[in-house]
C-alpha cells in the first residue's frame, strides 16, 4: 500500500520526543501514514544519542521504535533553529514532546507558543507525573512510575518483595494513550476548527492500567497484594507443570471448572466439599492448585493444550520470545514485520496489532529508522532554503 492511502497520511507530526514514551506515540501515528518529522539535536550537540536510554541508533530497540519517520537536526536553543521549527508548525497538525513539564516553556516551544503560530495545532505532551502539581517538575522514568503507580506491589510471588514488570509498561501505555488522545483531538478539530493541548503522564497511565486492581481499593477498600502466577481473583487460573514445560490454564467459574476436571479425569474434584463453589475454590486455592498440578504433570504440554482446547477450557503454553514468534498462529497474524535499511539490510520489527479491513498492513514497513539528520536537506528545501542557505545553517550548528 502506498503511504498516500494510509489512514493518517494527511497529517504532519513534529516529533520532539526522546526516550520511549513519546516516540511510542509518534510510532503509532507514523505506522498509519502520518508524515512524522523527528526533530533531533545536531550531532555536535547530542551527548546522548537516542535519549540515552534506548541504545545505539543501529541497535534493535532504536530501529524498532523510530521507523517510518523522517529526521531533521535542529538546534532549538538557537533563534534561527527555533524560527525553522515555527515555520514547520505553521503547516503541521501535531506537535509531540515529552520533556519535563517546565522544559518546553523554557525552550519557548510550548503549546501557547505553537498555538499563536497555528491555532489548529494539536499539541501532545507526556511527562513523568503530570503538567502541574507537587511532582510536576520531577524527572520520571518507567520503573519509577511502576513503583509509584502500585504495579510493583502486586507483581511477583507472595512475600518476595516488589517486582518490576518485564516491559516498560508505563512508557508504552502512556505513549499509546497519548496517540489516542491526539486522534480524539484531531477528530474534535473537525467540529471546532481549532486544536488543543493533550497530555498524559507515566503515573496516570500506570494507574489507569491497574484497572480492576485499582477498583478493588476504590470501591471495596481492598488493598491487593502479590498473587504470583495465580489470577488475583479467578480460581483456578494460573501456571501448571507438564512433562515438558509449564502452561497456563484458565478455568474459573463452575462451567469451565467442570470441563477441566473431566478433561483431567478428576470428576471427583467437582463435588469435593472444599472445592464445591467459586468462593470455596478461591479460599482453598493452594490445595486445589496442588490437586490439578498432580494431574497436569502427567501430560505432555502440547497434548494437554489440545485436550483442554477440545474441552473448551482456555489454555496455552508459556513461551520464550523465540517460541512466541515461531508459533504458527503468530506467524499467521503477521505481526513480525520487515523493513529494508540501507546499511543494516532487512530487519525484523514488531508490527501493529490493529487490523483494518479497508487498510491492511503492508508486508514491509515503508521506511526504516532514519539516520541522524537524513532528511534535513529535503525538509529545509521544502521550507525554501537553497544549498547555500543550508550550508550556512550547518556551519552555524543550527542543523
PDB file of C-alpha atoms in Angstrom, residues 72-251:
ATOM      1  CA  UNK A  72      15.701  16.743  10.817  1.00  0.00           C
ATOM      2  CA  UNK A  73      18.504  18.028  13.019  1.00  0.00           C
ATOM      3  CA  UNK A  74      17.677  21.351  14.633  1.00  0.00           C
ATOM      4  CA  UNK A  75      19.173  23.362  17.479  1.00  0.00           C
ATOM      5  CA  UNK A  76      16.144  24.751  19.297  1.00  0.00           C
ATOM      6  CA  UNK A  77      18.360  26.836  21.573  1.00  0.00           C
ATOM      7  CA  UNK A  78      19.378  28.995  18.615  1.00  0.00           C
ATOM      8  CA  UNK A  79      16.984  31.688  17.398  1.00  0.00           C
ATOM      9  CA  UNK A  80      17.260  30.560  13.787  1.00  0.00           C
ATOM     10  CA  UNK A  81      16.678  26.933  14.785  1.00  0.00           C
ATOM     11  CA  UNK A  82      13.562  27.955  16.640  1.00  0.00           C
ATOM     12  CA  UNK A  83      12.430  30.022  13.646  1.00  0.00           C
ATOM     13  CA  UNK A  84      12.717  26.935  11.424  1.00  0.00           C
ATOM     14  CA  UNK A  85      10.689  24.950  13.945  1.00  0.00           C
ATOM     15  CA  UNK A  86       7.886  27.508  13.891  1.00  0.00           C
ATOM     16  CA  UNK A  87       7.909  27.532  10.077  1.00  0.00           C
ATOM     17  CA  UNK A  88       7.168  23.841  10.317  1.00  0.00           C
ATOM     18  CA  UNK A  89       4.479  24.469  12.931  1.00  0.00           C
ATOM     19  CA  UNK A  90       2.635  26.740  10.501  1.00  0.00           C
ATOM     20  CA  UNK A  91       1.559  23.789   8.354  1.00  0.00           C
ATOM     21  CA  UNK A  92       1.789  20.950  10.871  1.00  0.00           C
ATOM     22  CA  UNK A  93      -1.144  19.228  12.529  1.00  0.00           C
ATOM     23  CA  UNK A  94       0.523  17.804  15.639  1.00  0.00           C
ATOM     24  CA  UNK A  95       3.497  18.577  17.877  1.00  0.00           C
ATOM     25  CA  UNK A  96       4.690  15.881  20.289  1.00  0.00           C
ATOM     26  CA  UNK A  97       7.020  16.358  23.262  1.00  0.00           C
ATOM     27  CA  UNK A  98       7.965  14.511  26.437  1.00  0.00           C
ATOM     28  CA  UNK A  99      10.204  16.961  28.226  1.00  0.00           C
ATOM     29  CA  UNK A 100       9.878  17.549  31.953  1.00  0.00           C
ATOM     30  CA  UNK A 101       6.854  19.779  32.341  1.00  0.00           C
ATOM     31  CA  UNK A 102       8.798  23.060  32.604  1.00  0.00           C
ATOM     32  CA  UNK A 103      11.393  22.474  29.869  1.00  0.00           C
ATOM     33  CA  UNK A 104       9.213  23.201  26.835  1.00  0.00           C
ATOM     34  CA  UNK A 105       8.293  26.591  28.289  1.00  0.00           C
ATOM     35  CA  UNK A 106      11.946  27.451  28.903  1.00  0.00           C
ATOM     36  CA  UNK A 107      12.721  26.487  25.302  1.00  0.00           C
ATOM     37  CA  UNK A 108       9.773  28.565  24.076  1.00  0.00           C
ATOM     38  CA  UNK A 109       8.158  25.697  22.154  1.00  0.00           C
ATOM     39  CA  UNK A 110       5.199  25.103  24.484  1.00  0.00           C
ATOM     40  CA  UNK A 111       1.560  24.867  23.416  1.00  0.00           C
ATOM     41  CA  UNK A 112       0.806  28.575  23.747  1.00  0.00           C
ATOM     42  CA  UNK A 113       3.779  29.468  21.554  1.00  0.00           C
ATOM     43  CA  UNK A 114       2.730  26.949  18.909  1.00  0.00           C
ATOM     44  CA  UNK A 115      -0.939  27.928  19.087  1.00  0.00           C
ATOM     45  CA  UNK A 116      -0.083  31.547  18.300  1.00  0.00           C
ATOM     46  CA  UNK A 117       1.549  30.398  15.068  1.00  0.00           C
ATOM     47  CA  UNK A 118      -1.095  27.795  14.204  1.00  0.00           C
ATOM     48  CA  UNK A 119      -4.399  27.742  16.135  1.00  0.00           C
ATOM     49  CA  UNK A 120      -5.212  24.350  14.584  1.00  0.00           C
ATOM     50  CA  UNK A 121      -2.220  22.636  16.153  1.00  0.00           C
ATOM     51  CA  UNK A 122      -2.809  19.621  18.387  1.00  0.00           C
ATOM     52  CA  UNK A 123      -0.033  19.615  20.983  1.00  0.00           C
ATOM     53  CA  UNK A 124       0.669  16.291  22.699  1.00  0.00           C
ATOM     54  CA  UNK A 125       2.702  16.006  25.906  1.00  0.00           C
ATOM     55  CA  UNK A 126       3.893  13.196  28.143  1.00  0.00           C
ATOM     56  CA  UNK A 127       5.590  13.865  31.471  1.00  0.00           C
ATOM     57  CA  UNK A 128       6.534  11.727  34.419  1.00  0.00           C
ATOM     58  CA  UNK A 129       3.874  12.922  36.838  1.00  0.00           C
ATOM     59  CA  UNK A 130       1.644  15.491  35.142  1.00  0.00           C
ATOM     60  CA  UNK A 131       1.896  19.057  33.875  1.00  0.00           C
ATOM     61  CA  UNK A 132       1.217  20.624  37.274  1.00  0.00           C
ATOM     62  CA  UNK A 133       1.051  19.640  40.916  1.00  0.00           C
ATOM     63  CA  UNK A 134       3.734  18.947  43.542  1.00  0.00           C
ATOM     64  CA  UNK A 135       5.687  16.467  41.391  1.00  0.00           C
ATOM     65  CA  UNK A 136       5.311  18.270  38.067  1.00  0.00           C
ATOM     66  CA  UNK A 137       8.975  19.154  37.534  1.00  0.00           C
ATOM     67  CA  UNK A 138      10.430  15.925  38.902  1.00  0.00           C
ATOM     68  CA  UNK A 139      12.179  13.623  36.424  1.00  0.00           C
ATOM     69  CA  UNK A 140      10.331  10.359  35.927  1.00  0.00           C
ATOM     70  CA  UNK A 141      11.048   7.140  34.063  1.00  0.00           C
ATOM     71  CA  UNK A 142       9.145   3.899  33.601  1.00  0.00           C
ATOM     72  CA  UNK A 143      10.335   1.966  36.630  1.00  0.00           C
ATOM     73  CA  UNK A 144       9.687   4.908  38.956  1.00  0.00           C
ATOM     74  CA  UNK A 145       6.098   5.019  37.665  1.00  0.00           C
ATOM     75  CA  UNK A 146       5.715   1.244  38.047  1.00  0.00           C
ATOM     76  CA  UNK A 147       6.628   1.617  41.704  1.00  0.00           C
ATOM     77  CA  UNK A 148       4.666   4.777  42.492  1.00  0.00           C
ATOM     78  CA  UNK A 149       1.658   3.580  40.477  1.00  0.00           C
ATOM     79  CA  UNK A 150       1.244   0.429  42.566  1.00  0.00           C
ATOM     80  CA  UNK A 151       2.139  -2.130  39.899  1.00  0.00           C
ATOM     81  CA  UNK A 152       5.283  -3.466  41.561  1.00  0.00           C
ATOM     82  CA  UNK A 153       3.377  -4.160  44.779  1.00  0.00           C
ATOM     83  CA  UNK A 154       1.046  -6.612  43.006  1.00  0.00           C
ATOM     84  CA  UNK A 155       3.645  -8.230  40.740  1.00  0.00           C
ATOM     85  CA  UNK A 156       5.632 -11.299  41.744  1.00  0.00           C
ATOM     86  CA  UNK A 157       5.248 -14.197  44.146  1.00  0.00           C
ATOM     87  CA  UNK A 158       3.574 -13.583  47.509  1.00  0.00           C
ATOM     88  CA  UNK A 159       6.090 -12.283  50.020  1.00  0.00           C
ATOM     89  CA  UNK A 160       9.037 -11.950  47.647  1.00  0.00           C
ATOM     90  CA  UNK A 161       9.028  -8.155  47.656  1.00  0.00           C
ATOM     91  CA  UNK A 162       8.247  -5.746  44.798  1.00  0.00           C
ATOM     92  CA  UNK A 163       8.902  -6.929  41.240  1.00  0.00           C
ATOM     93  CA  UNK A 164       9.283  -4.907  38.066  1.00  0.00           C
ATOM     94  CA  UNK A 165       7.209  -5.937  35.055  1.00  0.00           C
ATOM     95  CA  UNK A 166       9.388  -7.233  32.215  1.00  0.00           C
ATOM     96  CA  UNK A 167       8.455  -4.466  29.761  1.00  0.00           C
ATOM     97  CA  UNK A 168       8.436  -0.651  30.170  1.00  0.00           C
ATOM     98  CA  UNK A 169       4.686  -0.721  30.596  1.00  0.00           C
ATOM     99  CA  UNK A 170       4.237   2.862  31.854  1.00  0.00           C
ATOM    100  CA  UNK A 171       6.227   4.225  28.915  1.00  0.00           C
ATOM    101  CA  UNK A 172       4.360   2.130  26.382  1.00  0.00           C
ATOM    102  CA  UNK A 173       0.867   2.688  27.718  1.00  0.00           C
ATOM    103  CA  UNK A 174       1.337   6.444  28.151  1.00  0.00           C
ATOM    104  CA  UNK A 175       2.555   6.543  24.550  1.00  0.00           C
ATOM    105  CA  UNK A 176      -0.496   4.661  23.353  1.00  0.00           C
ATOM    106  CA  UNK A 177      -2.849   6.775  25.481  1.00  0.00           C
ATOM    107  CA  UNK A 178      -1.355   9.968  24.054  1.00  0.00           C
ATOM    108  CA  UNK A 179      -1.741   8.653  20.498  1.00  0.00           C
ATOM    109  CA  UNK A 180      -5.401   8.001  21.267  1.00  0.00           C
ATOM    110  CA  UNK A 181      -5.745  11.475  22.768  1.00  0.00           C
ATOM    111  CA  UNK A 182      -4.154  13.097  19.720  1.00  0.00           C
ATOM    112  CA  UNK A 183      -6.569  11.301  17.409  1.00  0.00           C
ATOM    113  CA  UNK A 184      -9.511  12.361  19.592  1.00  0.00           C
ATOM    114  CA  UNK A 185      -8.317  15.979  19.406  1.00  0.00           C
ATOM    115  CA  UNK A 186      -7.926  15.761  15.622  1.00  0.00           C
ATOM    116  CA  UNK A 187     -11.483  14.463  15.346  1.00  0.00           C
ATOM    117  CA  UNK A 188     -12.704  17.256  17.624  1.00  0.00           C
ATOM    118  CA  UNK A 189     -10.874  19.783  15.446  1.00  0.00           C
ATOM    119  CA  UNK A 190     -13.149  18.789  12.573  1.00  0.00           C
ATOM    120  CA  UNK A 191     -16.018  20.356  14.549  1.00  0.00           C
ATOM    121  CA  UNK A 192     -14.269  23.236  16.310  1.00  0.00           C
ATOM    122  CA  UNK A 193     -11.702  24.254  13.703  1.00  0.00           C
ATOM    123  CA  UNK A 194      -9.056  24.655  16.403  1.00  0.00           C
ATOM    124  CA  UNK A 195      -6.548  22.393  18.089  1.00  0.00           C
ATOM    125  CA  UNK A 196      -5.875  21.828  21.763  1.00  0.00           C
ATOM    126  CA  UNK A 197      -3.307  20.593  24.262  1.00  0.00           C
ATOM    127  CA  UNK A 198      -3.484  16.871  25.002  1.00  0.00           C
ATOM    128  CA  UNK A 199      -1.371  15.500  27.828  1.00  0.00           C
ATOM    129  CA  UNK A 200      -0.880  12.443  29.976  1.00  0.00           C
ATOM    130  CA  UNK A 201       1.863  11.107  32.239  1.00  0.00           C
ATOM    131  CA  UNK A 202       3.627   7.888  33.104  1.00  0.00           C
ATOM    132  CA  UNK A 203       1.965   7.932  36.528  1.00  0.00           C
ATOM    133  CA  UNK A 204      -1.566   8.435  35.163  1.00  0.00           C
ATOM    134  CA  UNK A 205      -1.082   5.739  32.544  1.00  0.00           C
ATOM    135  CA  UNK A 206       0.225   3.270  35.091  1.00  0.00           C
ATOM    136  CA  UNK A 207      -2.681   3.882  37.467  1.00  0.00           C
ATOM    137  CA  UNK A 208      -5.179   3.553  34.614  1.00  0.00           C
ATOM    138  CA  UNK A 209      -3.641   0.181  33.787  1.00  0.00           C
ATOM    139  CA  UNK A 210      -4.324  -1.041  37.336  1.00  0.00           C
ATOM    140  CA  UNK A 211      -7.950  -1.255  36.233  1.00  0.00           C
ATOM    141  CA  UNK A 212      -9.783  -3.828  38.411  1.00  0.00           C
ATOM    142  CA  UNK A 213      -6.910  -3.923  40.902  1.00  0.00           C
ATOM    143  CA  UNK A 214      -7.412  -0.198  41.427  1.00  0.00           C
ATOM    144  CA  UNK A 215     -11.180  -0.521  41.719  1.00  0.00           C
ATOM    145  CA  UNK A 216     -10.747  -3.207  44.373  1.00  0.00           C
ATOM    146  CA  UNK A 217      -9.346  -0.442  46.575  1.00  0.00           C
ATOM    147  CA  UNK A 218     -11.549   2.434  45.412  1.00  0.00           C
ATOM    148  CA  UNK A 219     -14.826   0.530  45.723  1.00  0.00           C
ATOM    149  CA  UNK A 220     -14.203  -2.320  48.149  1.00  0.00           C
ATOM    150  CA  UNK A 221     -11.400  -0.912  50.293  1.00  0.00           C
ATOM    151  CA  UNK A 222      -9.296  -3.977  49.497  1.00  0.00           C
ATOM    152  CA  UNK A 223      -5.525  -3.495  49.076  1.00  0.00           C
ATOM    153  CA  UNK A 224      -4.404  -6.128  46.537  1.00  0.00           C
ATOM    154  CA  UNK A 225      -1.160  -7.957  47.150  1.00  0.00           C
ATOM    155  CA  UNK A 226       1.094 -10.230  45.176  1.00  0.00           C
ATOM    156  CA  UNK A 227      -0.616 -13.282  43.731  1.00  0.00           C
ATOM    157  CA  UNK A 228       2.289 -14.656  41.712  1.00  0.00           C
ATOM    158  CA  UNK A 229       1.179 -16.706  38.732  1.00  0.00           C
ATOM    159  CA  UNK A 230      -2.353 -17.112  40.061  1.00  0.00           C
ATOM    160  CA  UNK A 231      -5.039 -14.743  38.857  1.00  0.00           C
ATOM    161  CA  UNK A 232      -5.776 -12.359  41.733  1.00  0.00           C
ATOM    162  CA  UNK A 233      -9.495 -13.197  41.888  1.00  0.00           C
ATOM    163  CA  UNK A 234     -10.287 -16.084  39.499  1.00  0.00           C
ATOM    164  CA  UNK A 235      -9.609 -19.685  40.570  1.00  0.00           C
ATOM    165  CA  UNK A 236      -8.288 -21.923  39.161  1.00  0.00           C
ATOM    166  CA  UNK A 237      -6.355 -19.664  36.785  1.00  0.00           C
ATOM    167  CA  UNK A 238      -2.596 -19.920  36.808  1.00  0.00           C
ATOM    168  CA  UNK A 239       0.562 -21.762  35.827  1.00  0.00           C
ATOM    169  CA  UNK A 240       0.720 -25.549  35.953  1.00  0.00           C
ATOM    170  CA  UNK A 241       3.563 -28.016  35.249  1.00  0.00           C
ATOM    171  CA  UNK A 242       3.649 -30.616  32.487  1.00  0.00           C
ATOM    172  CA  UNK A 243       6.205 -33.228  31.465  1.00  0.00           C
ATOM    173  CA  UNK A 244       7.994 -30.810  29.154  1.00  0.00           C
ATOM    174  CA  UNK A 245       7.333 -27.305  30.458  1.00  0.00           C
ATOM    175  CA  UNK A 246       4.792 -25.030  32.064  1.00  0.00           C
ATOM    176  CA  UNK A 247       1.460 -23.831  30.742  1.00  0.00           C
ATOM    177  CA  UNK A 248      -1.392 -21.545  31.675  1.00  0.00           C
ATOM    178  CA  UNK A 249      -4.869 -22.827  32.426  1.00  0.00           C
ATOM    179  CA  UNK A 250      -7.868 -20.544  32.993  1.00  0.00           C
ATOM    180  CA  UNK A 251     -10.868 -22.437  34.377  1.00  0.00           C
TER     181      UNK A 251
END
